[in-house]
Tab-separated table of N, CA and C in Angstrom:
chain	number	residue	atom	x	y	z
A	538	MET	N	-13.077	-0.748	26.261
A	538	MET	CA	-12.897	-2.193	26.401
A	538	MET	C	-12.082	-2.732	25.231
A	539	ASN	N	-11.149	-3.599	25.485
A	539	ASN	CA	-10.280	-4.154	24.444
A	539	ASN	C	-10.948	-5.370	23.822
A	540	ASN	N	-11.262	-5.285	22.520
A	540	ASN	CA	-11.929	-6.379	21.820
A	540	ASN	C	-10.967	-7.290	21.082
A	541	GLN	N	-9.663	-7.068	21.230
A	541	GLN	CA	-8.692	-7.910	20.545
A	541	GLN	C	-8.506	-9.214	21.297
A	542	PRO	N	-8.225	-10.303	20.540
A	542	PRO	CA	-7.954	-11.572	21.218
A	542	PRO	C	-6.659	-11.456	22.013
A	543	PRO	N	-6.461	-12.332	22.995
A	543	PRO	CA	-5.199	-12.310	23.741
A	543	PRO	C	-4.012	-12.390	22.779
A	544	LYS	N	-2.896	-11.810	23.208
A	544	LYS	CA	-1.728	-11.714	22.336
A	544	LYS	C	-1.315	-13.071	21.781
A	545	LYS	N	-1.309	-14.109	22.590
A	545	LYS	CA	-0.858	-15.412	22.092
A	545	LYS	C	-1.770	-15.910	20.972
A	546	ASP	N	-3.059	-15.599	21.017
A	546	ASP	CA	-3.974	-16.003	19.955
A	546	ASP	C	-3.702	-15.223	18.669
A	547	ARG	N	-3.355	-13.953	18.803
A	547	ARG	CA	-3.076	-13.148	17.617
A	547	ARG	C	-1.820	-13.625	16.904
A	548	LEU	N	-0.931	-14.317	17.598
A	548	LEU	CA	0.328	-14.748	17.009
A	548	LEU	C	0.297	-16.191	16.530
A	549	ARG	N	-0.825	-16.849	16.622
A	549	ARG	CA	-0.858	-18.284	16.333
A	549	ARG	C	-0.544	-18.628	14.881
A	550	ASN	N	-0.675	-17.715	13.968
A	550	ASN	CA	-0.437	-18.003	12.563
A	550	ASN	C	0.920	-17.505	12.080
A	551	ILE	N	1.743	-17.093	12.996
A	551	ILE	CA	3.032	-16.531	12.628
A	551	ILE	C	4.131	-17.481	13.101
A	552	VAL	N	5.128	-17.679	12.280
A	552	VAL	CA	6.269	-18.496	12.667
A	552	VAL	C	7.076	-17.669	13.663
A	553	ILE	N	7.121	-18.136	14.917
A	553	ILE	CA	7.788	-17.362	15.960
A	553	ILE	C	9.174	-17.918	16.234
A	554	GLY	N	9.939	-17.153	16.990
A	554	GLY	CA	11.267	-17.597	17.371
A	554	GLY	C	12.313	-17.330	16.298
A	555	GLN	N	12.045	-16.399	15.428
A	555	GLN	CA	13.022	-16.074	14.389
A	555	GLN	C	13.233	-14.564	14.367
A	556	LYS	N	14.440	-14.171	14.050
A	556	LYS	CA	14.734	-12.750	13.929
A	556	LYS	C	14.458	-12.335	12.492
A	557	ILE	N	13.774	-11.227	12.348
A	557	ILE	CA	13.439	-10.728	11.012
A	557	ILE	C	14.120	-9.383	10.823
A	558	GLU	N	14.922	-9.305	9.787
A	558	GLU	CA	15.616	-8.063	9.481
A	558	GLU	C	14.601	-7.029	8.979
A	559	PRO	N	14.731	-5.784	9.437
A	559	PRO	CA	13.795	-4.739	9.001
A	559	PRO	C	13.712	-4.606	7.477
A	560	VAL	N	14.836	-4.779	6.795
A	560	VAL	CA	14.831	-4.665	5.334
A	560	VAL	C	13.987	-5.790	4.715
A	561	LYS	N	14.034	-6.975	5.317
A	561	LYS	CA	13.256	-8.119	4.827
A	561	LYS	C	11.766	-7.873	5.070
A	562	LEU	N	11.434	-7.306	6.218
A	562	LEU	CA	10.045	-6.984	6.530
A	562	LEU	C	9.492	-5.960	5.544
A	563	GLU	N	10.274	-4.955	5.231
A	563	GLU	CA	9.842	-3.949	4.251
A	563	GLU	C	9.660	-4.572	2.870
A	564	ARG	N	10.560	-5.477	2.507
A	564	ARG	CA	10.456	-6.159	1.208
A	564	ARG	C	9.171	-6.990	1.144
A	565	ALA	N	8.830	-7.682	2.226
A	565	ALA	CA	7.601	-8.476	2.256
A	565	ALA	C	6.376	-7.572	2.096
A	566	LYS	N	6.387	-6.420	2.769
A	566	LYS	CA	5.266	-5.472	2.637
A	566	LYS	C	5.138	-4.971	1.207
A	567	GLU	N	6.286	-4.675	0.601
A	567	GLU	CA	6.294	-4.206	-0.791
A	567	GLU	C	5.737	-5.287	-1.726
A	568	MET	N	6.127	-6.534	-1.475
A	568	MET	CA	5.665	-7.636	-2.316
A	568	MET	C	4.151	-7.846	-2.162
A	569	ARG	N	3.605	-7.558	-0.975
A	569	ARG	CA	2.150	-7.651	-0.790
A	569	ARG	C	1.433	-6.589	-1.621
A	570	ARG	N	2.057	-5.416	-1.711
A	570	ARG	CA	1.444	-4.330	-2.484
A	570	ARG	C	1.580	-4.558	-3.995
A	571	GLN	N	2.593	-5.307	-4.400
A	571	GLN	CA	2.879	-5.493	-5.827
A	571	GLN	C	2.821	-6.974	-6.210
A	572	MET	N	1.732	-7.628	-5.871
A	572	MET	CA	1.605	-9.047	-6.196
A	572	MET	C	1.522	-9.243	-7.708
A	573	THR	N	1.988	-10.404	-8.142
A	573	THR	CA	1.884	-10.750	-9.558
A	573	THR	C	0.420	-11.062	-9.873
A	574	PRO	N	0.041	-11.045	-11.144
A	574	PRO	CA	-1.347	-11.399	-11.489
A	574	PRO	C	-1.762	-12.771	-10.944
A	575	ALA	N	-0.881	-13.761	-11.025
A	575	ALA	CA	-1.209	-15.102	-10.522
A	575	ALA	C	-1.381	-15.077	-9.001
A	576	GLU	N	-0.524	-14.344	-8.307
A	576	GLU	CA	-0.656	-14.240	-6.852
A	576	GLU	C	-1.975	-13.588	-6.474
A	577	LYS	N	-2.362	-12.562	-7.209
A	577	LYS	CA	-3.641	-11.884	-6.933
A	577	LYS	C	-4.815	-12.838	-7.092
A	578	ILE	N	-4.786	-13.646	-8.138
A	578	ILE	CA	-5.872	-14.609	-8.377
A	578	ILE	C	-5.959	-15.597	-7.214
A	579	LEU	N	-4.832	-16.191	-6.849
A	579	LEU	CA	-4.849	-17.174	-5.773
A	579	LEU	C	-5.246	-16.524	-4.449
A	580	TRP	N	-4.741	-15.341	-4.177
A	580	TRP	CA	-5.050	-14.655	-2.924
A	580	TRP	C	-6.553	-14.394	-2.798
A	581	GLU	N	-7.215	-14.075	-3.879
A	581	GLU	CA	-8.663	-13.849	-3.827
A	581	GLU	C	-9.407	-15.102	-3.364
A	582	HIS	N	-8.845	-16.268	-3.614
A	582	HIS	CA	-9.474	-17.527	-3.205
A	582	HIS	C	-9.048	-17.969	-1.806
A	583	LEU	N	-7.892	-17.486	-1.335
A	583	LEU	CA	-7.372	-17.923	-0.039
A	583	LEU	C	-7.663	-16.929	1.086
A	584	ARG	N	-7.759	-15.649	0.752
A	584	ARG	CA	-7.880	-14.612	1.790
A	584	ARG	C	-9.172	-14.772	2.579
A	585	ALA	N	-9.157	-14.231	3.776
A	585	ALA	CA	-10.331	-14.225	4.655
A	585	ALA	C	-10.880	-15.637	4.894
A	586	ASN	N	-9.975	-16.609	4.962
A	586	ASN	CA	-10.354	-18.005	5.267
A	586	ASN	C	-11.351	-18.578	4.264
A	587	ARG	N	-11.274	-18.150	3.015
A	587	ARG	CA	-12.244	-18.571	2.000
A	587	ARG	C	-12.103	-20.019	1.563
A	588	LEU	N	-10.954	-20.623	1.763
A	588	LEU	CA	-10.761	-22.020	1.372
A	588	LEU	C	-11.065	-22.900	2.584
A	589	HIS	N	-12.312	-23.252	2.734
A	589	HIS	CA	-12.778	-24.157	3.803
A	589	HIS	C	-12.335	-23.709	5.199
A	590	GLY	N	-12.290	-22.398	5.411
A	590	GLY	CA	-11.960	-21.874	6.736
A	590	GLY	C	-10.484	-21.867	7.082
A	591	LEU	N	-9.636	-22.258	6.146
A	591	LEU	CA	-8.191	-22.278	6.407
A	591	LEU	C	-7.626	-20.855	6.333
A	592	HIS	N	-6.758	-20.537	7.281
A	592	HIS	CA	-6.167	-19.197	7.329
A	592	HIS	C	-4.807	-19.193	6.625
A	593	PHE	N	-4.680	-18.345	5.630
A	593	PHE	CA	-3.424	-18.193	4.895
A	593	PHE	C	-2.883	-16.786	5.088
A	594	ARG	N	-1.576	-16.689	5.095
A	594	ARG	CA	-0.885	-15.400	5.106
A	594	ARG	C	-0.133	-15.289	3.790
A	595	ARG	N	0.057	-14.074	3.316
A	595	ARG	CA	0.830	-13.889	2.087
A	595	ARG	C	2.145	-13.192	2.418
A	596	GLN	N	3.150	-13.542	1.638
A	596	GLN	CA	4.491	-12.978	1.799
A	596	GLN	C	4.968	-13.098	3.244
A	597	GLN	N	4.897	-14.318	3.758
A	597	GLN	CA	5.317	-14.622	5.132
A	597	GLN	C	6.821	-14.877	5.159
A	598	ILE	N	7.493	-14.309	6.139
A	598	ILE	CA	8.930	-14.519	6.294
A	598	ILE	C	9.150	-15.745	7.175
A	599	ILE	N	9.884	-16.716	6.637
A	599	ILE	CA	10.223	-17.934	7.372
A	599	ILE	C	11.700	-18.218	7.135
A	600	ASP	N	12.462	-18.272	8.205
A	600	ASP	CA	13.912	-18.517	8.131
A	600	ASP	C	14.614	-17.591	7.136
A	601	GLY	N	14.174	-16.355	7.090
A	601	GLY	CA	14.805	-15.374	6.214
A	601	GLY	C	14.299	-15.386	4.785
A	602	PHE	N	13.449	-16.331	4.450
A	602	PHE	CA	12.869	-16.401	3.113
A	602	PHE	C	11.467	-15.803	3.144
A	603	ILE	N	11.071	-15.187	2.061
A	603	ILE	CA	9.712	-14.680	1.940
A	603	ILE	C	8.948	-15.668	1.068
A	604	VAL	N	8.013	-16.389	1.690
A	604	VAL	CA	7.224	-17.371	0.943
A	604	VAL	C	5.950	-16.700	0.444
A	605	ASP	N	5.449	-17.167	-0.694
A	605	ASP	CA	4.277	-16.530	-1.293
A	605	ASP	C	3.054	-16.637	-0.393
A	606	PHE	N	2.721	-17.866	0.040
A	606	PHE	CA	1.561	-18.084	0.903
A	606	PHE	C	1.914	-19.123	1.956
A	607	TYR	N	1.314	-18.970	3.131
A	607	TYR	CA	1.624	-19.859	4.243
A	607	TYR	C	0.372	-20.132	5.063
A	608	CYS	N	0.121	-21.417	5.330
A	608	CYS	CA	-0.967	-21.836	6.209
A	608	CYS	C	-0.330	-22.533	7.410
A	609	HIS	N	-0.358	-21.854	8.553
A	609	HIS	CA	0.268	-22.386	9.758
A	609	HIS	C	-0.408	-23.674	10.225
A	610	ALA	N	-1.728	-23.709	10.208
A	610	ALA	CA	-2.463	-24.875	10.703
A	610	ALA	C	-2.099	-26.144	9.946
A	611	ALA	N	-1.772	-26.014	8.666
A	611	ALA	CA	-1.431	-27.170	7.835
A	611	ALA	C	0.075	-27.289	7.596
A	612	SER	N	0.868	-26.405	8.189
A	612	SER	CA	2.324	-26.383	7.957
A	612	SER	C	2.616	-26.409	6.461
A	613	LEU	N	1.928	-25.549	5.728
A	613	LEU	CA	2.006	-25.571	4.259
A	613	LEU	C	2.481	-24.236	3.702
A	614	VAL	N	3.480	-24.330	2.833
A	614	VAL	CA	3.979	-23.191	2.071
A	614	VAL	C	3.553	-23.398	0.624
A	615	ILE	N	3.029	-22.352	0.018
A	615	ILE	CA	2.648	-22.398	-1.395
A	615	ILE	C	3.486	-21.377	-2.140
A	616	GLU	N	4.126	-21.833	-3.195
A	616	GLU	CA	4.933	-20.965	-4.042
A	616	GLU	C	4.353	-20.942	-5.446
A	617	ILE	N	4.319	-19.761	-6.024
A	617	ILE	CA	3.890	-19.607	-7.407
A	617	ILE	C	5.123	-19.255	-8.215
A	618	ASP	N	5.449	-20.123	-9.163
A	618	ASP	CA	6.675	-19.973	-9.933
A	618	ASP	C	6.419	-19.310	-11.273
A	619	GLY	N	7.017	-18.143	-11.426
A	619	GLY	CA	7.002	-17.449	-12.703
A	619	GLY	C	8.292	-17.745	-13.453
A	620	LYS	N	8.542	-16.985	-14.490
A	620	LYS	CA	9.731	-17.190	-15.340
A	620	LYS	C	11.040	-17.103	-14.560
A	621	ILE	N	11.095	-16.242	-13.535
A	621	ILE	CA	12.334	-16.053	-12.778
A	621	ILE	C	12.821	-17.360	-12.163
A	622	HIS	N	11.892	-18.233	-11.825
A	622	HIS	CA	12.284	-19.485	-11.164
A	622	HIS	C	13.031	-20.433	-12.103
A	623	GLU	N	12.898	-20.226	-13.402
A	623	GLU	CA	13.649	-21.045	-14.358
A	623	GLU	C	15.143	-20.749	-14.267
A	624	GLN	N	15.496	-19.554	-13.778
A	624	GLN	CA	16.897	-19.166	-13.677
A	624	GLN	C	17.463	-19.351	-12.277
A	625	GLN	N	16.643	-19.771	-11.320
A	625	GLN	CA	17.130	-19.921	-9.951
A	625	GLN	C	16.763	-21.282	-9.376
A	626	ILE	N	16.918	-22.301	-10.190
A	626	ILE	CA	16.526	-23.653	-9.790
A	626	ILE	C	17.310	-24.117	-8.557
A	627	GLU	N	18.632	-23.919	-8.551
A	627	GLU	CA	19.452	-24.364	-7.421
A	627	GLU	C	19.048	-23.629	-6.148
A	628	TYR	N	18.807	-22.335	-6.245
A	628	TYR	CA	18.384	-21.540	-5.088
A	628	TYR	C	17.080	-22.085	-4.525
A	629	ASP	N	16.107	-22.362	-5.405
A	629	ASP	CA	14.812	-22.878	-4.956
A	629	ASP	C	14.950	-24.245	-4.288
A	630	ILE	N	15.834	-25.093	-4.815
A	630	ILE	CA	16.052	-26.417	-4.219
A	630	ILE	C	16.609	-26.266	-2.804
A	631	GLU	N	17.606	-25.410	-2.631
A	631	GLU	CA	18.208	-25.187	-1.313
A	631	GLU	C	17.189	-24.582	-0.346
A	632	ARG	N	16.427	-23.626	-0.826
A	632	ARG	CA	15.386	-22.973	-0.026
A	632	ARG	C	14.347	-23.998	0.428
A	633	ASP	N	13.920	-24.848	-0.490
A	633	ASP	CA	12.933	-25.883	-0.166
A	633	ASP	C	13.471	-26.843	0.895
A	634	LYS	N	14.769	-27.170	0.818
A	634	LYS	CA	15.382	-28.059	1.822
A	634	LYS	C	15.315	-27.428	3.209
A	635	ILE	N	15.629	-26.145	3.286
A	635	ILE	CA	15.631	-25.441	4.569
A	635	ILE	C	14.213	-25.377	5.139
A	636	LEU	N	13.243	-25.080	4.295
A	636	LEU	CA	11.850	-25.007	4.762
A	636	LEU	C	11.334	-26.392	5.153
A	637	SER	N	11.717	-27.401	4.393
A	637	SER	CA	11.300	-28.774	4.708
A	637	SER	C	11.899	-29.238	6.031
A	638	ALA	N	13.120	-28.791	6.328
A	638	ALA	CA	13.764	-29.150	7.589
A	638	ALA	C	12.996	-28.583	8.781
A	639	ARG	N	12.190	-27.587	8.550
A	639	ARG	CA	11.339	-26.997	9.585
A	639	ARG	C	9.997	-27.739	9.660
A	640	SER	N	9.908	-28.865	8.974
A	640	SER	CA	8.689	-29.696	8.904
A	640	SER	C	7.547	-28.997	8.180
A	641	LEU	N	7.903	-28.152	7.232
A	641	LEU	CA	6.883	-27.503	6.399
A	641	LEU	C	6.734	-28.282	5.103
A	642	ARG	N	5.513	-28.364	4.640
A	642	ARG	CA	5.248	-28.984	3.339
A	642	ARG	C	5.195	-27.873	2.299
A	643	LEU	N	5.620	-28.190	1.090
A	643	LEU	CA	5.652	-27.179	0.043
A	643	LEU	C	4.865	-27.632	-1.172
A	644	LEU	N	4.107	-26.705	-1.711
A	644	LEU	CA	3.445	-26.910	-2.997
A	644	LEU	C	3.923	-25.811	-3.924
A	645	ARG	N	4.276	-26.196	-5.133
A	645	ARG	CA	4.683	-25.216	-6.150
A	645	ARG	C	3.734	-25.299	-7.330
A	646	PHE	N	3.322	-24.139	-7.799
A	646	PHE	CA	2.463	-24.050	-8.970
A	646	PHE	C	3.067	-23.058	-9.950
A	647	LYS	N	2.925	-23.340	-11.211
A	647	LYS	CA	3.344	-22.396	-12.242
A	647	LYS	C	2.243	-21.350	-12.421
A	648	ASN	N	2.628	-20.166	-12.869
A	648	ASN	CA	1.655	-19.097	-13.110
A	648	ASN	C	0.477	-19.595	-13.939
A	649	GLU	N	0.784	-20.379	-14.968
A	649	GLU	CA	-0.254	-20.852	-15.885
A	649	GLU	C	-1.268	-21.760	-15.181
A	650	GLU	N	-0.817	-22.520	-14.202
A	650	GLU	CA	-1.749	-23.370	-13.460
A	650	GLU	C	-2.759	-22.514	-12.704
A	651	ILE	N	-2.287	-21.414	-12.139
A	651	ILE	CA	-3.178	-20.519	-11.389
A	651	ILE	C	-4.170	-19.850	-12.337
A	652	THR	N	-3.682	-19.354	-13.456
A	652	THR	CA	-4.553	-18.602	-14.358
A	652	THR	C	-5.483	-19.492	-15.174
A	653	GLU	N	-5.078	-20.735	-15.434
A	653	GLU	CA	-5.870	-21.595	-16.319
A	653	GLU	C	-6.608	-22.725	-15.605
A	654	LYS	N	-6.154	-23.105	-14.405
A	654	LYS	CA	-6.737	-24.272	-13.724
A	654	LYS	C	-6.921	-24.006	-12.235
A	655	ILE	N	-7.467	-22.849	-11.898
A	655	ILE	CA	-7.556	-22.450	-10.492
A	655	ILE	C	-8.345	-23.449	-9.653
A	656	ASP	N	-9.396	-24.027	-10.197
A	656	ASP	CA	-10.184	-24.994	-9.416
A	656	ASP	C	-9.349	-26.213	-9.037
A	657	GLN	N	-8.531	-26.696	-9.969
A	657	GLN	CA	-7.661	-27.844	-9.678
A	657	GLN	C	-6.595	-27.464	-8.644
A	658	VAL	N	-6.076	-26.263	-8.761
A	658	VAL	CA	-5.075	-25.781	-7.806
A	658	VAL	C	-5.676	-25.724	-6.408
A	659	LEU	N	-6.858	-25.150	-6.282
A	659	LEU	CA	-7.514	-25.037	-4.978
A	659	LEU	C	-7.813	-26.405	-4.387
A	660	MET	N	-8.222	-27.346	-5.228
A	660	MET	CA	-8.491	-28.702	-4.749
A	660	MET	C	-7.210	-29.337	-4.220
A	661	ARG	N	-6.114	-29.174	-4.932
A	661	ARG	CA	-4.835	-29.750	-4.493
A	661	ARG	C	-4.374	-29.116	-3.179
A	662	ILE	N	-4.539	-27.810	-3.059
A	662	ILE	CA	-4.165	-27.127	-1.817
A	662	ILE	C	-5.000	-27.669	-0.659
A	663	TYR	N	-6.300	-27.766	-0.868
A	663	TYR	CA	-7.183	-28.241	0.193
A	663	TYR	C	-6.868	-29.688	0.580
A	664	GLN	N	-6.651	-30.531	-0.417
A	664	GLN	CA	-6.313	-31.936	-0.140
A	664	GLN	C	-5.007	-32.036	0.660
A	665	THR	N	-4.026	-31.236	0.288
A	665	THR	CA	-2.750	-31.245	1.003
A	665	THR	C	-2.937	-30.771	2.442
A	666	CYS	N	-3.755	-29.760	2.636
A	666	CYS	CA	-4.025	-29.261	3.989
A	666	CYS	C	-4.702	-30.334	4.851
A	667	CYS	N	-5.501	-31.175	4.231
A	667	CYS	CA	-6.244	-32.205	4.976
A	667	CYS	C	-5.387	-33.426	5.306
A	668	GLU	N	-4.282	-33.615	4.592
A	668	GLU	CA	-3.405	-34.757	4.847
A	668	GLU	C	-2.723	-34.593	6.188
A	669	LYS	N	-2.535	-35.680	6.872
A	669	LYS	CA	-1.824	-35.650	8.146
A	669	LYS	C	-0.336	-35.433	7.892
A	670	THR	N	0.282	-34.662	8.747
A	670	THR	CA	1.721	-34.402	8.593
A	670	THR	C	2.531	-35.440	9.317
């Protein structure tokens, strides 16, 4: 007997209708295996619907970009910015515009916010998820 939910239910948290290059898919898998310390901390709080039952995915591919965390139900992308982001400000601005055009909301946190103020970060994420889009 098949105990899996119907296919359409299994896909409800994935951004559909986009082509994903195999190399990009492999890169996302690699990034899941090699998360930064800040990503690991946040993931421990978000995984398995631990934040008030909200479902998050990590290293989700959206419009060719690999976002750190994604909550489909709240149309929310969460990015954790390390030192590299200081050198790619223009890229991040353009990327954010493209994701926003898809009606996604974005939250950005610095590594230090995750490591030093995780409770405040989680509260902000939850509050943003509860806001109407």
